[in-house]
Amino acid sequence: MTDIQKKLFDAACVAQKRAHAPYSHALIGAAVLMADGQIFSGCNVENASFGGTVCAERVAIFKAVSEGAKKDIKEVLVVSDAEKPWPPCGFCRQVIAEFGSENTLIHTANLQGKMKTFKFADIFPEAFGPSHLD
Ligand code: ZN
């Protein structure tokens, strides 16, 4: 793990403990590294209506945007309590496509620090994004 990855992992683990997941019982944490060096974290926040549920990755990204961070995600780290690290879901990949790039690094990890890294373009190729609306 690089120093940045360790910082992302630690931030995601703190957020993971705050997850509101009374329905799935899946506790997820995420952290994003923005182009300006800031790190934002988030946890999944479930809702009794289910449709109101937001994943940890999107919470972290929306926090970064709402706090005024430069809108270029360099790295995303997702941590779950599952043995096999969970990757971002389709909704989160679409949001990463909005604020990241094909070179954004996606790290999936479990609480023991087992980690797998992907280049975003490899897990979400040919993404629909802002350039399609130019
Ligand atoms: Zn998601």
Short mmCIF file of C-alpha atoms in Angstrom, two decimals, residues 38-99:
data_model
loop_
_atom_site.label_atom_id
_atom_site.label_comp_id
_atom_site.label_asym_id
_atom_site.label_seq_id
_atom_site.Cartn_x
_atom_site.Cartn_y
_atom_site.Cartn_z
CA GLN A 38 -8.02 16.59 -0.36
CA ILE A 39 -9.50 13.32 0.89
CA PHE A 40 -13.21 12.90 1.55
CA SER A 41 -14.83 9.85 3.09
CA GLY A 42 -18.32 8.41 3.24
CA CYS A 43 -20.35 5.44 4.41
CA ASN A 44 -23.43 3.80 3.02
CA VAL A 45 -26.64 5.37 4.30
CA GLU A 46 -29.62 3.08 3.87
CA ASN A 47 -33.27 4.08 3.98
CA ALA A 48 -36.45 2.16 4.79
CA SER A 49 -37.72 3.08 1.32
CA PHE A 50 -34.61 1.31 -0.12
CA GLY A 51 -34.61 3.68 -3.12
CA GLY A 52 -33.37 6.43 -0.84
CA THR A 53 -30.23 4.45 -0.04
CA VAL A 54 -26.90 5.97 -1.05
CA CYS A 55 -23.63 4.05 -1.34
CA ALA A 56 -20.47 5.03 0.51
CA GLU A 57 -18.65 6.01 -2.69
CA ARG A 58 -21.35 8.47 -3.72
CA VAL A 59 -21.55 9.96 -0.23
CA ALA A 60 -17.78 10.61 -0.35
CA ILE A 61 -17.94 12.08 -3.86
CA PHE A 62 -20.96 14.28 -3.09
CA LYS A 63 -19.19 15.56 0.02
CA ALA A 64 -16.13 16.45 -2.08
CA VAL A 65 -18.25 18.31 -4.63
CA SER A 66 -20.34 20.12 -2.04
CA GLU A 67 -17.22 21.19 -0.16
CA GLY A 68 -15.75 22.72 -3.32
CA ALA A 69 -12.93 20.25 -4.04
CA LYS A 70 -11.46 20.37 -7.53
CA LYS A 71 -13.67 18.00 -9.50
CA ASP A 72 -11.14 15.42 -10.63
CA ILE A 73 -11.04 12.20 -8.66
CA LYS A 74 -7.59 10.63 -8.69
CA GLU A 75 -8.28 7.58 -6.54
CA VAL A 76 -11.25 5.87 -4.90
CA LEU A 77 -10.93 3.28 -2.15
CA VAL A 78 -13.89 1.17 -1.03
CA VAL A 79 -13.70 -1.00 2.06
CA SER A 80 -16.24 -3.57 3.19
CA ASP A 81 -16.44 -6.17 5.91
CA ALA A 82 -16.74 -8.89 3.30
CA GLU A 83 -13.85 -11.32 2.77
CA LYS A 84 -13.90 -10.61 -0.97
CA PRO A 85 -13.59 -6.82 -1.44
CA TRP A 86 -16.68 -5.23 -2.98
CA PRO A 87 -16.29 -3.12 -6.12
CA PRO A 88 -18.37 0.04 -6.79
CA CYS A 89 -21.89 -0.65 -8.08
CA GLY A 90 -23.12 0.62 -11.43
CA PHE A 91 -24.64 3.79 -10.01
CA CYS A 92 -21.37 4.69 -8.32
CA ARG A 93 -19.39 3.94 -11.48
CA GLN A 94 -21.60 6.41 -13.36
CA VAL A 95 -20.92 9.08 -10.71
CA ILE A 96 -17.19 8.34 -10.83
CA ALA A 97 -17.41 8.82 -14.62
CA GLU A 98 -18.82 12.32 -13.98
CA PHE A 99 -16.05 13.45 -11.64
#
